[in-house]
Coordinates of C-alpha atoms in Angstrom, one line a residue:
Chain Y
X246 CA 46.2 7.5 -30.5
X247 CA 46.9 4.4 -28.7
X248 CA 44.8 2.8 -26.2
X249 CA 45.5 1.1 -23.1
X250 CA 43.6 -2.6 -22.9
X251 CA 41.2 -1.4 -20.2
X252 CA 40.2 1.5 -22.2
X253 CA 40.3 -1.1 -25.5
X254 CA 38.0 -3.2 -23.5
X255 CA 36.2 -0.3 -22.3
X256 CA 35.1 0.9 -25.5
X257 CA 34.6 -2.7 -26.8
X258 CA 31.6 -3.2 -24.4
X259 CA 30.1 0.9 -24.9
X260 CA 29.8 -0.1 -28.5
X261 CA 28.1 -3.8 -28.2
X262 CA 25.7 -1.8 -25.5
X263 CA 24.8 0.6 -28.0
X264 CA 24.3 -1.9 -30.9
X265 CA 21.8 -3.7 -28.3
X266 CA 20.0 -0.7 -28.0
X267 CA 19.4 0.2 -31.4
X268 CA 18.7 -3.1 -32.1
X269 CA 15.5 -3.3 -29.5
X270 CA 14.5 0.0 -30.7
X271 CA 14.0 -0.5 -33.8
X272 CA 12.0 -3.9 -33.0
X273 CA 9.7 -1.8 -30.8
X274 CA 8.8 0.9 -33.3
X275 CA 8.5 -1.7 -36.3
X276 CA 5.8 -4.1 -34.0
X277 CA 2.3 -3.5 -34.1
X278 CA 1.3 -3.5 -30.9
X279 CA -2.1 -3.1 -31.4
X280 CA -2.6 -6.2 -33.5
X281 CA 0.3 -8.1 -31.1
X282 CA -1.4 -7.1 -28.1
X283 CA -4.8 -9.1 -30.4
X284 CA -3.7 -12.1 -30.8
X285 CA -0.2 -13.0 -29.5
X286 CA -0.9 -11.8 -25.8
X287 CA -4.5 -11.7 -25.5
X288 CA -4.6 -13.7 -22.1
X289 CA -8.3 -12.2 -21.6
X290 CA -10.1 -15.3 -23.5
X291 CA -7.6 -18.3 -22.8
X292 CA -9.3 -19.0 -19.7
X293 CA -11.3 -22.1 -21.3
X294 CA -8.3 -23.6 -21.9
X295 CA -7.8 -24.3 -18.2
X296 CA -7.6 -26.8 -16.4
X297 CA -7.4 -29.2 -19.5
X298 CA -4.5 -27.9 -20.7
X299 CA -2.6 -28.5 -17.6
X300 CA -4.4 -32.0 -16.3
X301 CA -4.5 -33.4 -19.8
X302 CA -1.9 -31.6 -22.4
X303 CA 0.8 -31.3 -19.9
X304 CA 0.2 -34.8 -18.2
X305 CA 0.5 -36.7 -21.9
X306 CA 3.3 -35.0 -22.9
X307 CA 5.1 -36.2 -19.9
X308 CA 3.7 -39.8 -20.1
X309 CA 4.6 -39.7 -23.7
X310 CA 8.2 -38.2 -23.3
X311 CA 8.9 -40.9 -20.7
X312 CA 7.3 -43.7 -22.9
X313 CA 9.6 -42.7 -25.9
X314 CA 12.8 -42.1 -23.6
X315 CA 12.3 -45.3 -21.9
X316 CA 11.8 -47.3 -25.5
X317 CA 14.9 -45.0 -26.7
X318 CA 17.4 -45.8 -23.7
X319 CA 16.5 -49.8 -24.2
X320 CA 17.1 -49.2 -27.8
X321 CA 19.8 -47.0 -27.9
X322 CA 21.7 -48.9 -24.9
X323 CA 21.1 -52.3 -27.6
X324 CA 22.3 -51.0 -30.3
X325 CA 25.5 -48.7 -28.9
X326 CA 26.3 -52.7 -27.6
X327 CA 25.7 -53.8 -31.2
X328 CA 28.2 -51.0 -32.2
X329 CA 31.1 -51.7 -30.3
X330 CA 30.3 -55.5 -30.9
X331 CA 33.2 -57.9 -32.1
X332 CA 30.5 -59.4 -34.8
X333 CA 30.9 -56.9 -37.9
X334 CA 27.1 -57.7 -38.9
X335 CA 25.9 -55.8 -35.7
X336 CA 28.3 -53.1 -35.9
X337 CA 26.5 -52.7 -39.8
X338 CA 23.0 -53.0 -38.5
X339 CA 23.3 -50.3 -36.1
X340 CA 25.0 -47.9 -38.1
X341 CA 22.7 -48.3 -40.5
X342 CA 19.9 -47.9 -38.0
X343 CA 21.4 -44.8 -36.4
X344 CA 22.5 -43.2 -39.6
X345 CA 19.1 -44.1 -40.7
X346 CA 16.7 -42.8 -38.1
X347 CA 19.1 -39.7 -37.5
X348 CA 19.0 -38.4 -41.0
X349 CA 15.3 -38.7 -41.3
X350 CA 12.7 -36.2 -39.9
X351 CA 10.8 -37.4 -37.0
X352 CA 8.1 -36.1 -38.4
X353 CA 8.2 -39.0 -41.3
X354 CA 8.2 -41.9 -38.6
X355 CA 5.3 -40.5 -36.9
X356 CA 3.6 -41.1 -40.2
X357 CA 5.4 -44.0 -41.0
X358 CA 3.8 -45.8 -38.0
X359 CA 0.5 -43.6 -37.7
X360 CA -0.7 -44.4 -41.2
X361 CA 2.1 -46.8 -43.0
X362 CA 2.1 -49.8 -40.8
X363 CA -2.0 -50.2 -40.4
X364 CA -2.0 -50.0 -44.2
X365 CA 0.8 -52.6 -44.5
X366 CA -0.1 -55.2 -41.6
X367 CA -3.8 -54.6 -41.0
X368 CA -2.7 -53.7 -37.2
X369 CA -4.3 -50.6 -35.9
X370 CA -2.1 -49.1 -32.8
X371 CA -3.3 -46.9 -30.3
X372 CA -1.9 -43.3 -30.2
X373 CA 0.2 -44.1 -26.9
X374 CA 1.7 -47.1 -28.3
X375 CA 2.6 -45.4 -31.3
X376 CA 3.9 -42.2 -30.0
X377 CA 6.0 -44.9 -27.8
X378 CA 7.3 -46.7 -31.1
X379 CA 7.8 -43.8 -33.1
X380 CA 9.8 -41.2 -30.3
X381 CA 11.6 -44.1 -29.1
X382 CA 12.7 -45.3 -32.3
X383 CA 14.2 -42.0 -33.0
X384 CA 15.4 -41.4 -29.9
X385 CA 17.1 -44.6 -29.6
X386 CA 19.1 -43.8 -32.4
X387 CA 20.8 -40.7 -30.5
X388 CA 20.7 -42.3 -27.4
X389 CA 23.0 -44.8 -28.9
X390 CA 25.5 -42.6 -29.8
X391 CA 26.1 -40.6 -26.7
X392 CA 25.8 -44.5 -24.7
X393 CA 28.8 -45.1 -27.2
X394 CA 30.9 -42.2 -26.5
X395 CA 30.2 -42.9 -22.8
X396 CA 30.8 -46.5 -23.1
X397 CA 34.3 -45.6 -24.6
X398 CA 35.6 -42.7 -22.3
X399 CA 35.5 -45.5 -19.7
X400 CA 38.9 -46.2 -18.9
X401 CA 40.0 -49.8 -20.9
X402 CA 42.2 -50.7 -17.6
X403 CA 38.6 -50.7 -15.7
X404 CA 37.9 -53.4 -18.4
X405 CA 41.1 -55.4 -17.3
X406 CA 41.0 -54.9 -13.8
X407 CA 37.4 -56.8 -14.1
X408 CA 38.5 -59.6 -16.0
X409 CA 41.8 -59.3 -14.1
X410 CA 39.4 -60.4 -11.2
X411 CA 37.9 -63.7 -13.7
X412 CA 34.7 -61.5 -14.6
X413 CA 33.7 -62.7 -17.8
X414 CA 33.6 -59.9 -20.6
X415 CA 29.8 -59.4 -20.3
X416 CA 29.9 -59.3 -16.5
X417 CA 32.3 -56.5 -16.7
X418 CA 30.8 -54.4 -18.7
X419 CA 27.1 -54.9 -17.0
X420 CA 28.7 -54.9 -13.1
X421 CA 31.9 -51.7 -14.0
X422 CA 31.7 -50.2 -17.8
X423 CA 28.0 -49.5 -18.0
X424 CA 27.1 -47.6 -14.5
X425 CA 30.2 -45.6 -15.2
X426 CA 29.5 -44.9 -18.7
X427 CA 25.8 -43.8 -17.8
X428 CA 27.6 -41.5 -15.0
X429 CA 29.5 -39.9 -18.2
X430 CA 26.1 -39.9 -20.6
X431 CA 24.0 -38.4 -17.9
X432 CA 24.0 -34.3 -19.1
X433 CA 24.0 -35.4 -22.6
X434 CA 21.1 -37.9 -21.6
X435 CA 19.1 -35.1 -19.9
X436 CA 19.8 -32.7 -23.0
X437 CA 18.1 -36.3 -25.0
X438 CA 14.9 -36.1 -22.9
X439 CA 14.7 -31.8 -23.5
X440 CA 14.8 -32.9 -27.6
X441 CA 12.3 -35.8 -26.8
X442 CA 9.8 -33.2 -25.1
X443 CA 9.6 -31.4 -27.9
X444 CA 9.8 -34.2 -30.7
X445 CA 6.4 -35.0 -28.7
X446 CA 4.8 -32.6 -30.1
X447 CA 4.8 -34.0 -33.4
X448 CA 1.9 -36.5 -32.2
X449 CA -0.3 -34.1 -34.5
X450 CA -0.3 -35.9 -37.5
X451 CA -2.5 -38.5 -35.7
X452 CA -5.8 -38.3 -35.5
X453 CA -6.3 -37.6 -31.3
X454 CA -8.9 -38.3 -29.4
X455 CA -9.8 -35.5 -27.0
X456 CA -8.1 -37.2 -23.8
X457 CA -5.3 -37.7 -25.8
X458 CA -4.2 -34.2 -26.1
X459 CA -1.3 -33.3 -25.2
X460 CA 0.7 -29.3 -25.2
X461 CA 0.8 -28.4 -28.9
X462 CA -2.5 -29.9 -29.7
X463 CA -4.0 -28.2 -26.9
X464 CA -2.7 -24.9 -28.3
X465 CA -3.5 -25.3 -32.2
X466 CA -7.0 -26.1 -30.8
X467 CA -7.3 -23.3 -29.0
X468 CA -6.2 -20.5 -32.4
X469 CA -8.7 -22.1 -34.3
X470 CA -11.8 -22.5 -30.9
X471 CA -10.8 -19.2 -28.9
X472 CA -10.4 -16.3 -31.0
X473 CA -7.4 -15.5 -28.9
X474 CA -5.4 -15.7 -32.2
X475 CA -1.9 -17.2 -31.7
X476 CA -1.8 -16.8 -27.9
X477 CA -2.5 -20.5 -27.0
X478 CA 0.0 -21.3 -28.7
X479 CA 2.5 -18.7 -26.3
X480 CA 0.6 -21.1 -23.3
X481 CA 1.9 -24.3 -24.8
X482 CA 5.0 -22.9 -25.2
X483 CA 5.7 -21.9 -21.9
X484 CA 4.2 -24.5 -20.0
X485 CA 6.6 -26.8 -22.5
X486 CA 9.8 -24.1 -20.5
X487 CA 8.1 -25.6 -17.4
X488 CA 9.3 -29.1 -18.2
X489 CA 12.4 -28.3 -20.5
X490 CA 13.9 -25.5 -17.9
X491 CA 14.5 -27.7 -15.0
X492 CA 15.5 -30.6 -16.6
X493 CA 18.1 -28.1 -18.1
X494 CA 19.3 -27.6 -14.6
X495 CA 19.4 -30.7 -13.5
X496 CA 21.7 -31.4 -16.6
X497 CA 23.8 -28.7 -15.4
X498 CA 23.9 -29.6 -12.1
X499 CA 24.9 -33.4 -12.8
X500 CA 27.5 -31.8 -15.1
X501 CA 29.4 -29.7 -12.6
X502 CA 29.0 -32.8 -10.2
X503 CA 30.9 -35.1 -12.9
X504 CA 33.4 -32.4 -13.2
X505 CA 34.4 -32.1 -9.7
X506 CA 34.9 -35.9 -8.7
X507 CA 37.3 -35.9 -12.0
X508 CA 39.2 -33.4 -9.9
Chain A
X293 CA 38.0 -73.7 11.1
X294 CA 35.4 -72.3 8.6
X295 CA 35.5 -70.8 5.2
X296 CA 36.2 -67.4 6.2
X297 CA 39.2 -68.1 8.5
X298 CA 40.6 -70.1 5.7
X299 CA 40.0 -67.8 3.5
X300 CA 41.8 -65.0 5.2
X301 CA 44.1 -66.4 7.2
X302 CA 47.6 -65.5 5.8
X303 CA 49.4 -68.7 6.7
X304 CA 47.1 -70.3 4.7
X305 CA 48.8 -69.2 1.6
X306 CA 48.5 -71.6 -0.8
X307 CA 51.1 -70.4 -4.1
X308 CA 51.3 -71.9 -7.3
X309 CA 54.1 -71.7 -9.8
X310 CA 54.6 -70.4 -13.2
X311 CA 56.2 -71.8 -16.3
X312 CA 56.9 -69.9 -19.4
X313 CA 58.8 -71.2 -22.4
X314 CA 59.6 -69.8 -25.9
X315 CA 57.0 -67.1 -25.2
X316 CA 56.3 -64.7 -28.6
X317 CA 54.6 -62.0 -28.4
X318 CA 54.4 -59.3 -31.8
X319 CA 52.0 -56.5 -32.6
X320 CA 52.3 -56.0 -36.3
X321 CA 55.7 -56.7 -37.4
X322 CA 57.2 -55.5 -34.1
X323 CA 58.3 -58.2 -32.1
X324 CA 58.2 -57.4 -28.2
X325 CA 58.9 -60.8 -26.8
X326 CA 61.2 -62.9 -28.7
X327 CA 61.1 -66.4 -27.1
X328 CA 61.1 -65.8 -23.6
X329 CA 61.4 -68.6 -21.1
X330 CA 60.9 -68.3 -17.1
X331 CA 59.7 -70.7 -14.2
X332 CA 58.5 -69.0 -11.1
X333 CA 58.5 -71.6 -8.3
X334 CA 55.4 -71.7 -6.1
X335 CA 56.3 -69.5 -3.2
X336 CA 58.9 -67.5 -5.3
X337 CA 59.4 -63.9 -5.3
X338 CA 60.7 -62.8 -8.6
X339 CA 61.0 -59.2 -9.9
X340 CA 61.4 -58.0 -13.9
X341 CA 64.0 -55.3 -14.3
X342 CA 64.8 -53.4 -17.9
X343 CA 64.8 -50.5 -19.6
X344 CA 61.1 -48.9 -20.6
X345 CA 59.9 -51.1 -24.2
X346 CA 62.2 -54.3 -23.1
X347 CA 59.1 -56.6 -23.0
X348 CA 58.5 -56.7 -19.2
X349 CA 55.2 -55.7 -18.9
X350 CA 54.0 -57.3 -21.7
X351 CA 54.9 -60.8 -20.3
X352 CA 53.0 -60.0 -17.4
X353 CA 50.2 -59.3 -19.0
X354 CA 50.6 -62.5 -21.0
X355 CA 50.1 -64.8 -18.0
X356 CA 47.0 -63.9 -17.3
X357 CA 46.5 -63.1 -20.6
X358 CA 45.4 -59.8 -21.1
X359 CA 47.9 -60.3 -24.3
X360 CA 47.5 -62.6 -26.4
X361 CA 50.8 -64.5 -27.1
X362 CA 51.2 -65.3 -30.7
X363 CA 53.7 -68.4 -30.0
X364 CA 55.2 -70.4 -27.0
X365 CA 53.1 -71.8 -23.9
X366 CA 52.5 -70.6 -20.5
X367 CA 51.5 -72.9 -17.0
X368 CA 49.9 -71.2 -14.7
X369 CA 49.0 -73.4 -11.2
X370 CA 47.6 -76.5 -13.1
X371 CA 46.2 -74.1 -16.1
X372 CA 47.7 -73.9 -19.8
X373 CA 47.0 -70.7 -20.7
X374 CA 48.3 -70.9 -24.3
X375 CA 45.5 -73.8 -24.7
X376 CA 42.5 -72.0 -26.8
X377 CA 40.0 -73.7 -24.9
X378 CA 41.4 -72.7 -21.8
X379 CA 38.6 -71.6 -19.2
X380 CA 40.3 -68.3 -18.8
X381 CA 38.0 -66.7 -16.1
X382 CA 38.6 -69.5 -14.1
X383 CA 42.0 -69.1 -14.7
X384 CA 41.9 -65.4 -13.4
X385 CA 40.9 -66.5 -10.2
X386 CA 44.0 -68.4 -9.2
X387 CA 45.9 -64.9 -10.6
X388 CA 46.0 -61.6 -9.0
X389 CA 46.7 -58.4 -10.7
X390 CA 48.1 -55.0 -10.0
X391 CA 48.2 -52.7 -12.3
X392 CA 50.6 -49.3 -12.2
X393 CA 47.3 -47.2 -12.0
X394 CA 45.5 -48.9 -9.9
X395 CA 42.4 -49.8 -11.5
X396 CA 40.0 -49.2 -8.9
X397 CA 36.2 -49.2 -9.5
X398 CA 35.7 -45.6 -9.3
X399 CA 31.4 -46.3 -8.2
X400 CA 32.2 -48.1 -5.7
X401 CA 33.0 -47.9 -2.6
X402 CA 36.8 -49.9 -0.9
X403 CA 34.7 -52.4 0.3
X404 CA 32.8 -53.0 -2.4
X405 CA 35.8 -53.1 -4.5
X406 CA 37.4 -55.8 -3.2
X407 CA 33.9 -57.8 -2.8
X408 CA 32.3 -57.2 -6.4
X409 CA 34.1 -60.0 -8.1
X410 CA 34.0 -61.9 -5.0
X411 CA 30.2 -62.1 -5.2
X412 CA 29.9 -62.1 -8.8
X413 CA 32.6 -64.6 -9.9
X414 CA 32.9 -66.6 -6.7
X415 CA 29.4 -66.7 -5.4
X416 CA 30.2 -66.2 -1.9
X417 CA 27.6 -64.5 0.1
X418 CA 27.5 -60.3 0.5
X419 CA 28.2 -61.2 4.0
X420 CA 31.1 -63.8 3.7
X421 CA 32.9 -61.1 0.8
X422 CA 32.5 -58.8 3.6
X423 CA 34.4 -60.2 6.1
X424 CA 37.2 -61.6 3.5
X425 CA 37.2 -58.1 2.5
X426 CA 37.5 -56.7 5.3
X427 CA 39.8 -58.4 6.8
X428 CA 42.2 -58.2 3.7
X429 CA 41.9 -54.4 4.5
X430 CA 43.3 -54.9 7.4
X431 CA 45.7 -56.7 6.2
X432 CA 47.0 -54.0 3.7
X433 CA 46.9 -51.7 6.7
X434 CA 43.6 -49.9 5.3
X435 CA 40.6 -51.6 7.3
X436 CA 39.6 -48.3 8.4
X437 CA 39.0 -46.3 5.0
X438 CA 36.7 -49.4 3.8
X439 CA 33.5 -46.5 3.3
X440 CA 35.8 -44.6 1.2
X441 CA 35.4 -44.2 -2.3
X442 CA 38.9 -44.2 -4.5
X443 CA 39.1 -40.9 -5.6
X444 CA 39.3 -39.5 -1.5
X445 CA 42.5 -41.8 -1.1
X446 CA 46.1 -41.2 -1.9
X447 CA 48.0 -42.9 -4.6
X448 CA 49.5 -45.2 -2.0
X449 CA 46.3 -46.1 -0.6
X450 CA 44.6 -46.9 -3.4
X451 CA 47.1 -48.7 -5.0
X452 CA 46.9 -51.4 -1.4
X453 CA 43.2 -51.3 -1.8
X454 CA 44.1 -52.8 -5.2
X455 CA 46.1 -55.1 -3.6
X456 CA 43.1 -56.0 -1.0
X457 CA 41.1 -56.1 -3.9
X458 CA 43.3 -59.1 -5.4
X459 CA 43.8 -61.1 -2.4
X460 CA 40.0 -61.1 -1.3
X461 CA 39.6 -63.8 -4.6
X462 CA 42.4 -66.0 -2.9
X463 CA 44.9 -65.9 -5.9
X464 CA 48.0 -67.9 -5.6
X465 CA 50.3 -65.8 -7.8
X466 CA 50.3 -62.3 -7.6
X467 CA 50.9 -60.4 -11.1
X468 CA 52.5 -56.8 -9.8
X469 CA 53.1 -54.4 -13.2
X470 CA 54.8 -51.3 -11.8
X471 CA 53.2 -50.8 -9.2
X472 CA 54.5 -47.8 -7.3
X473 CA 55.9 -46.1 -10.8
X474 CA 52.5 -43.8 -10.3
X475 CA 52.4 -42.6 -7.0
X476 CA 54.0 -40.0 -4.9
X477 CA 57.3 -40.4 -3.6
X478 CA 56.2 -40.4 0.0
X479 CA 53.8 -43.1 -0.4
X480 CA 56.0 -45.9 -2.2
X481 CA 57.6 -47.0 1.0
X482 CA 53.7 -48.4 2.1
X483 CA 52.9 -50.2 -1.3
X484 CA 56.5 -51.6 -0.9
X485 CA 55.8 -52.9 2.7
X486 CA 52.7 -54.7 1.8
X487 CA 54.3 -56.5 -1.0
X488 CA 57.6 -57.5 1.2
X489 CA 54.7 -58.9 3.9
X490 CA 52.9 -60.8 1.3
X491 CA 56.4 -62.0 0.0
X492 CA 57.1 -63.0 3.7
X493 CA 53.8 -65.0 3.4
X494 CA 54.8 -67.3 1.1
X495 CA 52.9 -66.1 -2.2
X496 CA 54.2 -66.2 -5.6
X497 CA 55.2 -63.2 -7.2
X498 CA 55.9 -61.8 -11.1
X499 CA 56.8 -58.3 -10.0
X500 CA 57.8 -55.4 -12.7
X501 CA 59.7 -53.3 -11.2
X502 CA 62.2 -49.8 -10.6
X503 CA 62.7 -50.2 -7.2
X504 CA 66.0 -51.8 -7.0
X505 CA 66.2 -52.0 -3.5
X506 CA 63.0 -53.7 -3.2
X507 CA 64.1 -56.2 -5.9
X508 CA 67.6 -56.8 -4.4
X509 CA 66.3 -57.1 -1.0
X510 CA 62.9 -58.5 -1.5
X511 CA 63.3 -61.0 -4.8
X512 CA 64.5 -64.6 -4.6
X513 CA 65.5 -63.9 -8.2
X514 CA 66.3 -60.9 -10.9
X515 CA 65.2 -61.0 -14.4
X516 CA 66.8 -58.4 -16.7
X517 CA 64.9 -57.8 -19.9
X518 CA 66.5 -56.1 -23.1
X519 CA 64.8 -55.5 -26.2
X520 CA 62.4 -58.5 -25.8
X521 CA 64.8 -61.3 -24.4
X522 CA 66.0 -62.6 -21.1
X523 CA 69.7 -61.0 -20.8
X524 CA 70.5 -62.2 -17.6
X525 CA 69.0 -63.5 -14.8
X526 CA 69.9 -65.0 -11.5
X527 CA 69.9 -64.4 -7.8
X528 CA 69.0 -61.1 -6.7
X529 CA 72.3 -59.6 -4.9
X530 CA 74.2 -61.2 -8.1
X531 CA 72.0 -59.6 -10.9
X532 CA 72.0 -56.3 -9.4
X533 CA 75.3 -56.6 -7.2
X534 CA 77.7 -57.6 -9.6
X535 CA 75.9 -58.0 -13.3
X536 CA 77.9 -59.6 -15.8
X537 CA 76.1 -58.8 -18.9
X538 CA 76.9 -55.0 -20.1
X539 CA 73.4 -54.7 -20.9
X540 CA 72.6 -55.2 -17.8
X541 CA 75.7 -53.3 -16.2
X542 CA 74.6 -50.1 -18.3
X543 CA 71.3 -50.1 -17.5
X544 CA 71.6 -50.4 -13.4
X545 CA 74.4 -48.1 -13.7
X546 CA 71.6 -45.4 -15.7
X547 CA 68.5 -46.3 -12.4
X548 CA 70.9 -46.1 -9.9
X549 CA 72.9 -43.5 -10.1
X550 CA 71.0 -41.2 -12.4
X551 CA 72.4 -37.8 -11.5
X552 CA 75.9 -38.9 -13.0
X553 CA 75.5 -39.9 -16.6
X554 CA 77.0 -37.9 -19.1
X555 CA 75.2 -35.7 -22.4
X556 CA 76.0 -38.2 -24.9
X557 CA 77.7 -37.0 -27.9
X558 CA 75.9 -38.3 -30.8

């Protein structure tokens, strides 16, 4: 029997409803809520972690988020230049650094510059300056892209009206290209600092001192000190939501802002 | 009388000529300009007329060279542009350019749009750019909107913000490249009545253009480009009055009275 496209649509959503349902029932009867409630939401003995956890964990991930975005954004403003350069050996470099750094694991330059450059230079770093060197690097190399992209959706007549007007090329592109490009890159930017957050995290490898803690650290220390089994870990996490969520927002927001002064 | 009133003041006009000859101008093995040659006279009014893909805007945008020209040379107000070691930002200065969409700095504000270059290329002071600015605002007809950014304008406005924007560097040519073939009907009459001022003023002026009752009433002389030569040029009521060339009679006979061409049978 033929259906209208209301019903159609009618019995289109009663079906996905239903597969929802069966879906969280069956999760629920499968858990073990006994051992769950143990050591994945056993909020009774996480109170040592407190206030550490905020004052030190969540403080360093910030300051070493904004140390590896603000190394990255240098970097990855440099090298989308060096890509859209006129002088083929810079175009080369930075592809090669940004295919490089892209299709390694961040995890392997945290080690590179933890352990590989005091071995090969003799030149031992402190953690901040190598969380820095090591986030930023990698950063960098996405930054770059997205700077590109931005850099190229400018308009070329913006170029020529500013040389039109006797700007040499590199005034035009600091004074008109750039502040408009980084108007274009900012929701892809903010979605850059979200990754970086996280990427953070990866600090681990290091050996820390105890000041030098920062979310995740915090919450492996705690499965192994508290006897709260995995919940630290469900602490870190959501205090990591507490940065990553607004930032998220904000990217949203500057994206609806771009959208409506295109018109 | 300081720098500002010279700066501003209209009758102060100071215009320089241009002089093109045997200009070549290919990309790839297409050849757009095909040894053009042209002098504008300092004060001279001079509008380009063809069919879209005749060459027109292309020589415009080899005088100030945003095109490169592969062959030929081009003097623009004591500059040979066609030189390699030409200074060409300094070169810029002395030529203003309009471009059919506008160009405006989108980030910044009218004022700042017609003072950015002023402070950056010329040096002059945020407060001398201001005034010059501003008062090339007014002169444009726009003096009020200067806290407006471009994208809360109209077509028309914007476009004599561009035309602020030029002035406010003290060129003395004026480079227009279709510059009402963007904008609404209703607003063309406004561009067209800051241009015939300017022309009024004495400033030199490379105008592409449709309008051919601008051209014919405005231009001291009519240059009609075909498939990247001069066909025929002359006095204005001549070229477009009574054209000699067929060329030339086919394709005014096409923009002016569009509504009664025939489906060609081909």
């Amino acid at each position: 029997m033929a259906m209208t496209a209301r019903q159609r649509a009618r019995v289109s959503l009663y079906v996905q409803a239903g597969i929802f349902i069966v879906a969280v029932a069956a999760l629920i009867l499968a858990t073990d809520w006994k051992t769950v409630g143990n050591s994945v939401f056993n909020f009774g003995k996480i109170g040592p972690m407190f206030p550490g956890i905020l004052v030190t964990g969540l403080l360093n991930t910030l300051i070493y988020t904004a140390l590896g975005f603000a190394v990255g954004l240098s970097g990855g403003l440099l090298l989308a230049l060096m890509k859209l350069s006129s002088f083929p050996l810079y175009r080369w470099i930075a592809t090669g650094y940004i295919e490089f750094f892209r299709g390694i694991p961040a995890l392997l330059v945290f080690i590179a510059f933890g352990y590989g450059v005091p071995l090969a230079f003799g030149v031992q770093w402190n953690v901040t300056i190598i969380v820095m060197v090591s986030l930023g690097m990698v950063a960098a190399a996405y930054i770059a892209e997205t700077l590109r992209a931005g850099l190229q959706a400018v308009p070329k007549g913006q170029t020529e009206a500013a040389r039109s007007l006797g700007m040499p090329q590199w005034r035009a592109m600091v004074t008109i290209v750039i502040p408009q490009a980084f108007k274009i890159v900012l929701p892809p930017l903010t979605n850059e600092i979200i990754l970086l957050t996280k990427d953070s995290s990866l600090i681990y490898v290091l050996g820390l001192t105890a000041s030098q803690y920062e979310l995740t650290k915090f919450g492996r220390d705690g499965i192994s000190s508290l006897g709260a089994g995995l919940t630290p870990l469900l602490v870190a996490g959501a205090l990591y939501l507490v940065i990553t969520i607004p930032l998220s927002l904000l990217a949203r927001k500057f994206e609806s802002r771009s959208a409506r002064t295109k018109r | 009388m300081n720098d500002v009133e010279q700066n501003t003041n209209p009758a102060q006009v100071k215009a320089a000529g241009v002089s093109i000859k045997d200009l070549r101008k290919s990309y790839g093995s297409n050849e757009v300009l095909k040894g053009i040659s042209l002098d504008v006279r300092p004060g001279e009014v001079v509008c380009l007329i063809g069919p879209s893909g005749s060459g027109k805007s292309t020589l415009l945008r080899c005088v100030n060279l945003l095109e490169q020209p592969n062959d030929g040379a081009i003097h623009v107000g004591g500059f040979e542009a066609t030189d390699p070691d030409v200074d060409i930002d300094k070169m810029r200065r002395k030529v203003g350019m309009v471009f059919q969409q506008f160009n405006l700095f989108p980030h910044l504000d009218v004022l700042r749009n017609c003072t950015v270059a002023q402070t950056k290329v010329l040096k002059r002071s945020q407060d001398e750019a201001d005034k010059i600015a501003q008062a090339n605002l007014d002169r444009v007809g726009l003096g009020h909107l200067s806290k407006r950014f471009p994208d809360q304008l109209s077509g028309g406005q914007q476009q004599r913000v561009a035309i602020a924007r030029a002035l406010s560097m003290n060129p003395e040519l004026m480079l227009f490249d279709e510059p009402t073939s963007a904008l609404d009907p209703e607003t063309v009459g406004d561009v067209l009545a800051v241009m015939r001022k300017l022309a009024r003023e004495g400033m030199t002026m490379l105008v592409v253009t449709h309008e051919m009752a601008f051209a014919r009433e405005v231009a001291d002389r009519v240059v009609f480009m075909d498939g990247g030569v001069v066909v025929e040029e002359g006095v204005a009521e001549r070229v477009i009055g009574a054209p000699q060339q067929p060329r030339t009679q086919e394709f005014l006979r096409r923009v002016l009275d569009p509504t009664h061409i025939e489906v060609a049978e081909d």
